[in-house]
Coordinates of C-alpha atoms in Angstrom, one line a residue:
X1 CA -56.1 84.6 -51.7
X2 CA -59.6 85.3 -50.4
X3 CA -60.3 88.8 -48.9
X4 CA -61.1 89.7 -45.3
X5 CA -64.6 89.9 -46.2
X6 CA -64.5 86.1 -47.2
X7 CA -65.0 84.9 -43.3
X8 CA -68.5 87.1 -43.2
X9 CA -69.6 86.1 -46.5
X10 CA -68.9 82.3 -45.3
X11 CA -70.4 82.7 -42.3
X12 CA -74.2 83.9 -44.7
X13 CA -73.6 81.1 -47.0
X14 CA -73.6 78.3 -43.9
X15 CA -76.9 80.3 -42.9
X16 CA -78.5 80.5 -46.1
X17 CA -77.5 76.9 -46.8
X18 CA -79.2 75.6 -44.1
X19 CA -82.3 77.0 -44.2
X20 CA -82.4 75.8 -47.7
X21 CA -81.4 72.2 -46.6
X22 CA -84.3 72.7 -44.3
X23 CA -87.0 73.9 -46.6
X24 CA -86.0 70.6 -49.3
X25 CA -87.0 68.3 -46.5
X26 CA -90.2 66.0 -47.4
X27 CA -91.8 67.1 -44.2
X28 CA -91.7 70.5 -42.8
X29 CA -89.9 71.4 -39.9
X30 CA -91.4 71.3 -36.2
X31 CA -91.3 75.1 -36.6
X32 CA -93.2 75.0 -39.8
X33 CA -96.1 72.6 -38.5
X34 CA -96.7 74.7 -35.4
X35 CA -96.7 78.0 -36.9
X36 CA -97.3 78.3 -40.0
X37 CA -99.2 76.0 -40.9
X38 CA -101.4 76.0 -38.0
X39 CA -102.3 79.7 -39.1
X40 CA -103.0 79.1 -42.7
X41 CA -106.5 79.0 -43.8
X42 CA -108.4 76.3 -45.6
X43 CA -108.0 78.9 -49.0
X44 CA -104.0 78.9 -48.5
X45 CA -103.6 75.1 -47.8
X46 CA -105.9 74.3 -51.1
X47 CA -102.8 76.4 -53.1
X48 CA -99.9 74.3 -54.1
X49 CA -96.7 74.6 -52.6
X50 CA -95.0 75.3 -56.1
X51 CA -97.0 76.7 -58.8
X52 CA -95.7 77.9 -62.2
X53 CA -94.0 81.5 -63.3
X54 CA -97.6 82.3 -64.3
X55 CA -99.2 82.3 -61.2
X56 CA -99.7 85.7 -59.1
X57 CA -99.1 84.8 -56.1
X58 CA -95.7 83.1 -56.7
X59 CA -92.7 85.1 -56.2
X60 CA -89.4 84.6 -58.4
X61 CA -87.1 86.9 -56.7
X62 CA -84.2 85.6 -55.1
X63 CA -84.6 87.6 -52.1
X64 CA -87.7 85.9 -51.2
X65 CA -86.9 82.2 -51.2
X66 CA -84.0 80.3 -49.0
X67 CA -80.6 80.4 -51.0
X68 CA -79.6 81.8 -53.8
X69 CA -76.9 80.1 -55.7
X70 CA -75.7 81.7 -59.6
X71 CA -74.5 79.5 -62.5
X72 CA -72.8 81.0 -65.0
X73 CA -73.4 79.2 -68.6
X74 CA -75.9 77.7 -70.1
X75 CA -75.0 74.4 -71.8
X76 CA -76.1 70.8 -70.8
X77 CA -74.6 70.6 -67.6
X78 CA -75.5 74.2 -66.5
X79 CA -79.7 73.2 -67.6
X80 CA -79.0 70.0 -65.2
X81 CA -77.3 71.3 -62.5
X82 CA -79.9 74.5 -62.3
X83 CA -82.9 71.5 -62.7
X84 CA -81.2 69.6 -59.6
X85 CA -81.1 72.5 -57.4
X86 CA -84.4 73.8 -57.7
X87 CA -85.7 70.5 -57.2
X88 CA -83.6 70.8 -53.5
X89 CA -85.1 73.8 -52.7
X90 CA -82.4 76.4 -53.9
X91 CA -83.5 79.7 -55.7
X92 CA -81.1 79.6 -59.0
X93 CA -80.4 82.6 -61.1
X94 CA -78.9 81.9 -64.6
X95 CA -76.2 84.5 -66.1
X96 CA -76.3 84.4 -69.7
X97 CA -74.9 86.0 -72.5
X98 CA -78.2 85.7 -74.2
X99 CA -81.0 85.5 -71.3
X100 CA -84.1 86.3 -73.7
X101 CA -82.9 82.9 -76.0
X102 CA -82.0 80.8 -73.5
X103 CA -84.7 81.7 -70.8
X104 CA -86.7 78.6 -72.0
X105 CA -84.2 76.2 -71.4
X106 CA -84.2 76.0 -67.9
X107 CA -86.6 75.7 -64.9
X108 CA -89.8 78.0 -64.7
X109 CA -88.9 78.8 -61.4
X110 CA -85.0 79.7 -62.0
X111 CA -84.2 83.5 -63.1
X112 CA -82.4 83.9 -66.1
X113 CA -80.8 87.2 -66.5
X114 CA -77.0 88.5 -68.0
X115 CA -73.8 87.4 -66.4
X116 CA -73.3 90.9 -64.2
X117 CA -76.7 90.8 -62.4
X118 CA -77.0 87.0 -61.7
X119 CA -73.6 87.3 -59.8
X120 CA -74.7 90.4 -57.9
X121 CA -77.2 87.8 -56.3
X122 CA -75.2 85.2 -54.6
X123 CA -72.0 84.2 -52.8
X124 CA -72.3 80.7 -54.9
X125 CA -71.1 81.2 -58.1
X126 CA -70.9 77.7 -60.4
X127 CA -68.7 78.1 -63.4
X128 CA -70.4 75.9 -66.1
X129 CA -68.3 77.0 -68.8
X130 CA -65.2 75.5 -70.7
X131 CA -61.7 76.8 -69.7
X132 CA -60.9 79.0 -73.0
X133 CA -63.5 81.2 -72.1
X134 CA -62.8 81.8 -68.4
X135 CA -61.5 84.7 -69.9
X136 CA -64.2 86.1 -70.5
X137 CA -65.5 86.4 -67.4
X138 CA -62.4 88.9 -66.4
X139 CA -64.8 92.4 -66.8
X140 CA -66.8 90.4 -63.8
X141 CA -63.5 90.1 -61.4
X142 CA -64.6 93.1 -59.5
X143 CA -67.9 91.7 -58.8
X144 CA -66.6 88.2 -58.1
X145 CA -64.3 90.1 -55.4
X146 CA -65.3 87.7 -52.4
X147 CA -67.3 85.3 -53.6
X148 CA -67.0 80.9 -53.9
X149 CA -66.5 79.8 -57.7
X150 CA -67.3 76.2 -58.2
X151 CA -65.2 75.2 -61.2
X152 CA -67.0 72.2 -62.6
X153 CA -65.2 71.8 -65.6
X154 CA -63.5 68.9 -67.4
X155 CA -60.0 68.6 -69.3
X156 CA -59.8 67.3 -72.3
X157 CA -56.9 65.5 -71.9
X158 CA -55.3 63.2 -69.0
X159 CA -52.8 66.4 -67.2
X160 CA -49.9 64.8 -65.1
X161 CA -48.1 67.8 -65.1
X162 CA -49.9 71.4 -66.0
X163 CA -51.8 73.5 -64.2
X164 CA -55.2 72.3 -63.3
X165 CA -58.6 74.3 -64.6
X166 CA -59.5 75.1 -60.9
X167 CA -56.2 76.4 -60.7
X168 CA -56.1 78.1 -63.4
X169 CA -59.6 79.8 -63.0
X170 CA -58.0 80.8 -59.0
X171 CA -54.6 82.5 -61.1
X172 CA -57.4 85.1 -63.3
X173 CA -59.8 85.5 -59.9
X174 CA -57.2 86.0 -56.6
X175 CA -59.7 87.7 -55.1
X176 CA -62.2 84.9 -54.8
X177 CA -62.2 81.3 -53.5
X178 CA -62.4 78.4 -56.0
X179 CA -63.4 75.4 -55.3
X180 CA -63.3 71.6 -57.5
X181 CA -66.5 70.0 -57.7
X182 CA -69.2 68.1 -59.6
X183 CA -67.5 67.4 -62.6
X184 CA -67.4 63.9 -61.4
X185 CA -71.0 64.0 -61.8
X186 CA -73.0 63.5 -65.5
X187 CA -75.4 65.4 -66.7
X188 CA -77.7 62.6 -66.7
X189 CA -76.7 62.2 -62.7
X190 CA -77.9 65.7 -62.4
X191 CA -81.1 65.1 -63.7
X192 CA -82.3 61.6 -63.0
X193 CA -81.2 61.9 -59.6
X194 CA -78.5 60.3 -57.6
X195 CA -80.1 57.0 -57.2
X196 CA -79.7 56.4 -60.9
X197 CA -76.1 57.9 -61.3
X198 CA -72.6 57.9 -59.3
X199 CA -73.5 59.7 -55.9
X200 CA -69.7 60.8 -55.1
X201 CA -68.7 64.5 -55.2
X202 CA -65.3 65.2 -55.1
X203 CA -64.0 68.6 -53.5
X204 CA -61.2 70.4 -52.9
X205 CA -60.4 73.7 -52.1
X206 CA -57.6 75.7 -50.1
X207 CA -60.9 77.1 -48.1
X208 CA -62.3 74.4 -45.2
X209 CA -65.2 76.9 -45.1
X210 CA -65.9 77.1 -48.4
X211 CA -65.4 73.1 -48.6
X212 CA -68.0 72.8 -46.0
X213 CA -70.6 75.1 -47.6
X214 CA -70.2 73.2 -51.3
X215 CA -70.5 70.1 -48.9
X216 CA -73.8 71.0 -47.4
X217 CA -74.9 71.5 -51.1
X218 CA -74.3 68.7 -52.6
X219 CA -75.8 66.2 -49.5
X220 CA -78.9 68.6 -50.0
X221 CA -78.8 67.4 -53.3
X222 CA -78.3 63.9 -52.3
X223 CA -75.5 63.4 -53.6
X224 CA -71.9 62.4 -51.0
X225 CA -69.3 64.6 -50.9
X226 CA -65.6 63.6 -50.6
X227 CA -63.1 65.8 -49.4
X228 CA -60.2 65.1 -51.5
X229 CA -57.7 68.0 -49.8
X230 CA -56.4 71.8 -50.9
X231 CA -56.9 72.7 -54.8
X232 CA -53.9 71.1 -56.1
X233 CA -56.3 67.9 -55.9
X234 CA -58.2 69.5 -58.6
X235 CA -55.7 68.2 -61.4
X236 CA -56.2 64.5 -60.0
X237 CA -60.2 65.0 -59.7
X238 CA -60.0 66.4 -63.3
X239 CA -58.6 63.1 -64.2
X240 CA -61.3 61.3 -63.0
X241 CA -63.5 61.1 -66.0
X242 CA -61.3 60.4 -68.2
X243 CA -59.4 57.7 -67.5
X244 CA -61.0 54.4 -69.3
X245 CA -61.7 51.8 -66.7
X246 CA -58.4 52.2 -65.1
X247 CA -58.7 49.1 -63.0
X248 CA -59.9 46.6 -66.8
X249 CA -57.1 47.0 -68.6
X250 CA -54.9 44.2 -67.1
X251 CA -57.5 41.7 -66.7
X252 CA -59.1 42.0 -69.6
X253 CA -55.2 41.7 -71.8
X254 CA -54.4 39.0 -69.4
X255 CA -58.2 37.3 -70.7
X256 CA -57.2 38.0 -74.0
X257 CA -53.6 37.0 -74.4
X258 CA -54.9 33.6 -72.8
X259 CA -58.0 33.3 -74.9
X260 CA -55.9 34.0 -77.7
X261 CA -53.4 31.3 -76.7
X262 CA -55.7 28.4 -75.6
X263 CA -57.5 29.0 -79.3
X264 CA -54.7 28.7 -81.1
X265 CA -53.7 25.4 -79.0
X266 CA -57.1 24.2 -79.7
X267 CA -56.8 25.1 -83.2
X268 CA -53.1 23.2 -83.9
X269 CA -55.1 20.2 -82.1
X270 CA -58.5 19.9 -83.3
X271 CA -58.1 21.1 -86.7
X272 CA -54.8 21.5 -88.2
X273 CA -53.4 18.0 -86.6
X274 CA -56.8 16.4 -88.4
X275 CA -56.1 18.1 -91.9
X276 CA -52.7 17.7 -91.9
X277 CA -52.5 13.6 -91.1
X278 CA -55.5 12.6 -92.0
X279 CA -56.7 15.0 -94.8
X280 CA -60.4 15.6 -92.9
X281 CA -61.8 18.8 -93.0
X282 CA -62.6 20.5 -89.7
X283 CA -62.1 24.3 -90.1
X284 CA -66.1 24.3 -89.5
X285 CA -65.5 24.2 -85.8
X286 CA -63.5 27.5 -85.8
X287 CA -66.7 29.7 -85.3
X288 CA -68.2 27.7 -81.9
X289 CA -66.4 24.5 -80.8
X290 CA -63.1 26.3 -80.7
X291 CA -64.4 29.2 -78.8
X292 CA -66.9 26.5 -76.7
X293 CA -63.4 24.7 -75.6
X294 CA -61.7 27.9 -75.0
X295 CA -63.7 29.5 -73.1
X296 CA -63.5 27.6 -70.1
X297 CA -59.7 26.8 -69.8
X298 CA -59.9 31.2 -70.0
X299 CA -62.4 31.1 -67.0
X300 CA -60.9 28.6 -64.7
X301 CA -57.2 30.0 -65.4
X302 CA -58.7 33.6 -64.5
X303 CA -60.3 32.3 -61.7
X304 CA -56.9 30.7 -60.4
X305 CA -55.4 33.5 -60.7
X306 CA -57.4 35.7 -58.3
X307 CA -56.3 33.2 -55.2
X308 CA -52.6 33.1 -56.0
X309 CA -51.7 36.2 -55.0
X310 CA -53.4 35.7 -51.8
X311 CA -51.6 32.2 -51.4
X312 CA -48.4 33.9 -52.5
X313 CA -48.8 37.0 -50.1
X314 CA -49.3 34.0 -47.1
X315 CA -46.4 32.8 -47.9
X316 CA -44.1 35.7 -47.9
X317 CA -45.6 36.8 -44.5
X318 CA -44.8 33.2 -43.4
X319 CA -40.9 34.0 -44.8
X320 CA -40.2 37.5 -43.5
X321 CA -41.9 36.7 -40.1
X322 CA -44.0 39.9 -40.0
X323 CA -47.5 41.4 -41.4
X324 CA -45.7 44.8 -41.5
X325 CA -43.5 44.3 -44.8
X326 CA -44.7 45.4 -48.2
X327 CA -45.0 42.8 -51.1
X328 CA -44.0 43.8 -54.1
X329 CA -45.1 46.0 -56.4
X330 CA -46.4 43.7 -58.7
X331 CA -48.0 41.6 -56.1
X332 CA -49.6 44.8 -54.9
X333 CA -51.1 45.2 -58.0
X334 CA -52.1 41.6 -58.7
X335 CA -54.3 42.1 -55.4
X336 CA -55.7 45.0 -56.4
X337 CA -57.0 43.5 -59.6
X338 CA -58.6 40.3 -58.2
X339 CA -62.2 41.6 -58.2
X340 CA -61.9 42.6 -62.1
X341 CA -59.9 39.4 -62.7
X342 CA -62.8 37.0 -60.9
X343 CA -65.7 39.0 -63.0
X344 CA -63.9 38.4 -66.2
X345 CA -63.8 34.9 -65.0
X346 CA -67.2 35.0 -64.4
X347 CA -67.9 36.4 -67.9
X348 CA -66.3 33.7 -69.7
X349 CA -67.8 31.1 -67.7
X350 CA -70.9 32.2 -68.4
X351 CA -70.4 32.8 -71.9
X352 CA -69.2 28.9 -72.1
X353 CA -72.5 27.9 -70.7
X354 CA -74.2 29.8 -73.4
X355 CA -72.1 28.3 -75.8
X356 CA -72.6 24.9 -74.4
X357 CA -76.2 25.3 -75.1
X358 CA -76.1 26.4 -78.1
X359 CA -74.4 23.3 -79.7
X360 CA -76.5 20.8 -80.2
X361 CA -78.5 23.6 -82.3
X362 CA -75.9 23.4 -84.9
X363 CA -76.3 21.9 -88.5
X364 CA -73.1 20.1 -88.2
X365 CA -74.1 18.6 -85.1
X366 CA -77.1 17.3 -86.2
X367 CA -75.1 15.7 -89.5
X368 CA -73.0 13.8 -86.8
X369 CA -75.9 12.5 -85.0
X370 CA -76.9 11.3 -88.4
X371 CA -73.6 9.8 -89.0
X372 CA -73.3 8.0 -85.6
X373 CA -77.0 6.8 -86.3
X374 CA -76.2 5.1 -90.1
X375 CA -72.9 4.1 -88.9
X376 CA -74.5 2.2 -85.7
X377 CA -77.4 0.4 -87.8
X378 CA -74.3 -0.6 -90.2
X379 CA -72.1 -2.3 -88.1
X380 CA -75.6 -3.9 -86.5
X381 CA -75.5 -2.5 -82.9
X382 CA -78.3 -2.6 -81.1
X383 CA -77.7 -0.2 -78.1
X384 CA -74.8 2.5 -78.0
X385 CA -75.4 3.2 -74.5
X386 CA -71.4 3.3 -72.5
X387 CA -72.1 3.2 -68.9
X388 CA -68.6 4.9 -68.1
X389 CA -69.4 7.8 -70.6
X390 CA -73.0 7.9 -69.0
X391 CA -71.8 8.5 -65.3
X392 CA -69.0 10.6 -66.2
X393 CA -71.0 13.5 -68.5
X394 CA -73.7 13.0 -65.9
X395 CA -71.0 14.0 -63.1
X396 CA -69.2 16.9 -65.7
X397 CA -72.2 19.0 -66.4
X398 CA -73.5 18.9 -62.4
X399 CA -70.2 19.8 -61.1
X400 CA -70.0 22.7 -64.2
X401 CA -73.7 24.0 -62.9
X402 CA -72.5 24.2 -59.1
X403 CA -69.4 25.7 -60.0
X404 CA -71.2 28.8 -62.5
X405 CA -73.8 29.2 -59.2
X406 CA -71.4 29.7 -56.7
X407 CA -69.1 31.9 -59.5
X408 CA -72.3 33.5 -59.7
X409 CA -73.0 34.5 -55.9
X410 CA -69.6 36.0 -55.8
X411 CA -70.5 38.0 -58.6
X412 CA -73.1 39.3 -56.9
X413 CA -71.8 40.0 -53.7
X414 CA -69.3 42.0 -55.9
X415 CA -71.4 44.7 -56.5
X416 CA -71.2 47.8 -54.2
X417 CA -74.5 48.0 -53.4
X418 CA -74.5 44.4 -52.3
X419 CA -71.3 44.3 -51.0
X420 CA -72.0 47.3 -48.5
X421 CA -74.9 45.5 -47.2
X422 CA -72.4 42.7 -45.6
X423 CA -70.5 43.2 -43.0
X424 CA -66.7 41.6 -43.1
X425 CA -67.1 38.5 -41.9
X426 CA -70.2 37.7 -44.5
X427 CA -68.3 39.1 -47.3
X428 CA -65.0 37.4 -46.4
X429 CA -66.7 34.1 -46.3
X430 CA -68.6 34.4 -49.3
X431 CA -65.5 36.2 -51.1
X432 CA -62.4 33.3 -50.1
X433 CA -64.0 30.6 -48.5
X434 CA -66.9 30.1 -50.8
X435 CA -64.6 31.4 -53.2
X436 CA -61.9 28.9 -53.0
X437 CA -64.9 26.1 -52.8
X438 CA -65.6 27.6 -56.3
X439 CA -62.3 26.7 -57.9
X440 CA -62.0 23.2 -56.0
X441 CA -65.8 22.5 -57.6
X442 CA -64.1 23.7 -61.1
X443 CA -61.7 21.5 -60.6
X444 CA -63.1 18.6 -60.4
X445 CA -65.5 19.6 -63.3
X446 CA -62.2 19.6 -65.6
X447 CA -61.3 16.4 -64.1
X448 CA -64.0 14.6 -64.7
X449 CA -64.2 16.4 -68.5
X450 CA -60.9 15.4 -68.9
X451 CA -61.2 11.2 -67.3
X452 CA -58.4 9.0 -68.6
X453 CA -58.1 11.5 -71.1
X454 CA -54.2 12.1 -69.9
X455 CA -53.5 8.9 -70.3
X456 CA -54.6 8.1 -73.8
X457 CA -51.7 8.5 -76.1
X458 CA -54.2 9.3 -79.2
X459 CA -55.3 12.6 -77.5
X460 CA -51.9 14.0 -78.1
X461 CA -51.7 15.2 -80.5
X462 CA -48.4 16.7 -82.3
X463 CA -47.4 15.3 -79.2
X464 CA -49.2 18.1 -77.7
X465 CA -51.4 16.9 -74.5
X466 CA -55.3 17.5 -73.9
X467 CA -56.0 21.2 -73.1
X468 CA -57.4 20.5 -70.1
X469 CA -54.4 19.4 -68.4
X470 CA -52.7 22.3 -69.4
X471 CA -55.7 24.3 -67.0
X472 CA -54.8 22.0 -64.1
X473 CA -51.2 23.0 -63.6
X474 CA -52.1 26.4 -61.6
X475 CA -55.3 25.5 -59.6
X476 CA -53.6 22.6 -58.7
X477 CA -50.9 24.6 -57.2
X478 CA -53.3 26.7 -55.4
X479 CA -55.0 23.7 -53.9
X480 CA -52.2 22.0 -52.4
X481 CA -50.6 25.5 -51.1
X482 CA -53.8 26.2 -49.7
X483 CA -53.8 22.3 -47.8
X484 CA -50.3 23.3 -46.6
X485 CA -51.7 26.9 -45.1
X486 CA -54.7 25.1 -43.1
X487 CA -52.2 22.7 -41.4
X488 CA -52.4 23.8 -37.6
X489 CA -48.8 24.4 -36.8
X490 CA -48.7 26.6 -40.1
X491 CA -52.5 28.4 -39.8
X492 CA -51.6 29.0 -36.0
X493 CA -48.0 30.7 -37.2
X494 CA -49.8 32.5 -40.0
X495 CA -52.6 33.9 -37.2
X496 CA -50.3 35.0 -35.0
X497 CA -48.5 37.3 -37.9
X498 CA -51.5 38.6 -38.9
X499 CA -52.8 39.7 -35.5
X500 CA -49.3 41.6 -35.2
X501 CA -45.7 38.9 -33.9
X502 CA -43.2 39.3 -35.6
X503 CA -40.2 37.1 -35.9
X504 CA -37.6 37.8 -33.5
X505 CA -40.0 39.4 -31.0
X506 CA -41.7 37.1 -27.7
X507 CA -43.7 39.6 -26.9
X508 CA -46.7 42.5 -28.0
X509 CA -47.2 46.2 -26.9
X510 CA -46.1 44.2 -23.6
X511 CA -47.8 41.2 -23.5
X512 CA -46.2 38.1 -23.4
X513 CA -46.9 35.9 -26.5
X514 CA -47.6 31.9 -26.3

């Protein structure tokens, strides 16, 4: 628990913060330009604004500049941190074990001195050290009596159920407020800046005030600060860094158990079947054909699968009569994956271009050209031009360029920083309806691939039929649900769910529905 001088000492740090948000801006305040500069002299504007520890006339004391905020430690992050600060116009002081050794390793401008004076100077106190040695910082406890510790430290492990470092550093201090911060935030983040980095700050405390004053901090250090509730937060936002793209892990198995399951397909057809009955050779297409003709049944099946849910959610709504009923768990999930599931789409689509290209660069392709050649000028052909085959590769590859370029855009608009420059009817419309054109123009790329291919009783083999039909089973689906959902008695139904009727009701908050 904080003590009753906690509400006073809150009450400086807002003040001190502000002026020192004020004195970072770019241009000086109006109070600035009609004071003080007005009265300086020719002499005093020719001096720079920040000169370096050697200069006379620059004074390092704490007293004399804005804020003063203390970090205690002096690893990596402690160096970035302090570097961050003084760059936003905050008078740092370092407490170090060793000052004299590690006074070079920070700003000229920030004071480096032992752990008991540095927190004698400030109401700010970061923690940049690892939990084992919280405890020794106990001989300060009397000193810290009062004060804000930031506790930016990470776990080393993923902690569902023990006590959380922020916690535990508020069990050895009760007489100060700690607060969870900036451990979301990389030392490279720190010191590039927040334009090249993530510019989130998590926070929690059981303090709004001291909340508010770590708030006004980090914005003047550009970053954005997110209040993510009282300290028992802390052991979630301690989580944070260490979870390994949380949000992957499904889409990328589900990409690999079907790559994994298309090549071997593939590989029972286009090499084992040939070897087997007619004693040809063909294990030198393993390394790129195989992975060529997997590659996009993996990208269109992916890209199916981020629009069933959607179609599947439609239809639920449509069943229970409201908008107000969860889906299931697993359909919850499957919604909240589509993004991940339509870039890993996108990836191997991309990829199979690549590969595409690549092809006719192969040795073994350039034997077959060979082959057809001899075996064309032996049978005395003349021309081996096949109109059909003509129009229908022509056809293939233009529907297979439109339908990476519009897979492409919605990569794009994917992105965050593209994404928040829509608003939700331009990201909904390039998201499902251009979206949806995407897997209708991938369609008919397979289609046309694939031509009377279906019906050829040689291209099944093992009695196993062409890949391609295989890839048609679930965007076909899709399609025809999607036909069914535009129909106007069914869209007009769906509409009126979704603006809030519900089955068994005629009318909403008191209007009388059509």
């Amino acid at each position: 628990m904080a003590t009753p001088l906690l509400g006073e000492h809150f009450k400086n740090i807002r003040r001190l913060v502000h002026a020192a948000c004020a004195g970072s801006k770019i241009f000086p305040s109006r109070h600035l330009r009609a004071g003080k500069f007005r009265g300086m002299s020719k002499g005093d504007m020719a001096q720079p604004l920040l000169s370096s520890k050697s200069d006379k006339n620059y004074d390092t004391s704490v007293d004399s500049l804005g804020t003063a905020v203390v970090i205690l430690g002096s690893g990596d992050f402690a160096r970035s941190l302090a570097t961050r600060l003084v760059c936003s116009g905050f008078q740092v002081v370092i407490g170090s074990r060793n000052p004299k050794r590690n006074a070079n390793l920070f700003p000229a401008s920030a004071k480096v001195t032992s752990r008991e004076e540095a927190v004698k100077k400030a109401d700010i106190v970061f923690v940049a050290v690892f939990k084992e040695h919280y405890s020794t910082l106990c001989d300060l406890s009397t000193v810290l009596e009062g004060k804000v510790l930031v506790d930016v430290s990470n776990a080393t492990e993923i902690n569902n159920h023990k006590k959380s470092n922020a916690e535990y550093l508020a069990s050895l201090f009760p007489g100060s407020t700690v607060v969870k911060g900036f451990n979301v935030i990389s030392a490279w983040a720190l010191q590039s800046g927040p334009q090249d980095g993530n510019k989130q700050v998590l926070i929690c405390s059981d303090s709004p005030e001291a909340k508010n004053a770590i708030s006004t901090i980090a914005r003047s250090m550009g970053f954005i600060p997110v209040d993510m509730g009282s300290l028992c937060a802390a052991r979630e936002i301690e989580n944070v860094p260490l979870r390994l793209l949380p949000l992957w892990k499904i889409p990328v198995l589900l990409a690999l158990c079907l790559f994994v399951g298309f090549y071997v397909y593939n590989f029972t057809r286009s090499v084992l079947h040939p070897y087997l009955q007619e004693n040809k050779n063909k294990f030198y297409k393993i390394p790129m054909e195989l992975v060529n003709v997997t590659l996009p049944c993996v990208a269109y099946v992916m890209l199916s699968l981020v629009y069933l849910p959607g179609v599947l959610a439609a239809f639920l709504q449509l069943h229970h009569g409201t908008k107000y009923r969860r889906f299931p768990d697993w359909l919850d999930q499957w919604l909240i994956h589509r993004k991940q599931i339509g870039l890993v789409s996108f990836y191997c689509a991309a990829l199979h271009a690549v590969y595409s290209f690549c092809l006719p660069m192969r040795r073994s392709s350039r034997y077959q050209m060979l082959n057809d050649a001899f075996k064309q000028v032996a049978e005395k052909k003349n021309s081996a031009w096949v109109e059909e085959e003509v129009w229908r590769m022509e056809i293939y590859v233009s529907f297979g360029i439109m339908a990476l370029g519009v897979m492409s855009l919605l990569a794009v608009s994917s992105l965050p920083s593209v994404g928040n420059s829509l608003n939700w009817r331009e990201f909904s419309f390039i998201q499902s309806t251009l979206g949806f054109a995407a897997l209708v123009i991938a369609t008919i790329h397979t289609l046309t691939f694939g031509w009377k291919r279906a019906f050829d009783g040689n291209q099944y083999k093992f009695y196993l039929p062409p890949t391609f039909t295989l890839t048609l089973l679930v965007p076909c689906v899709i399609i025809l649900a999607r036909i069914v959902l535009f129909m106007p008695c069914i869209n007009r139904k769906l509409v009126r769910i979704r603006r809030g009727w519900e089955k068994g009701r005629d009318v909403l908050d008191g209007i009388p529905l059509p």
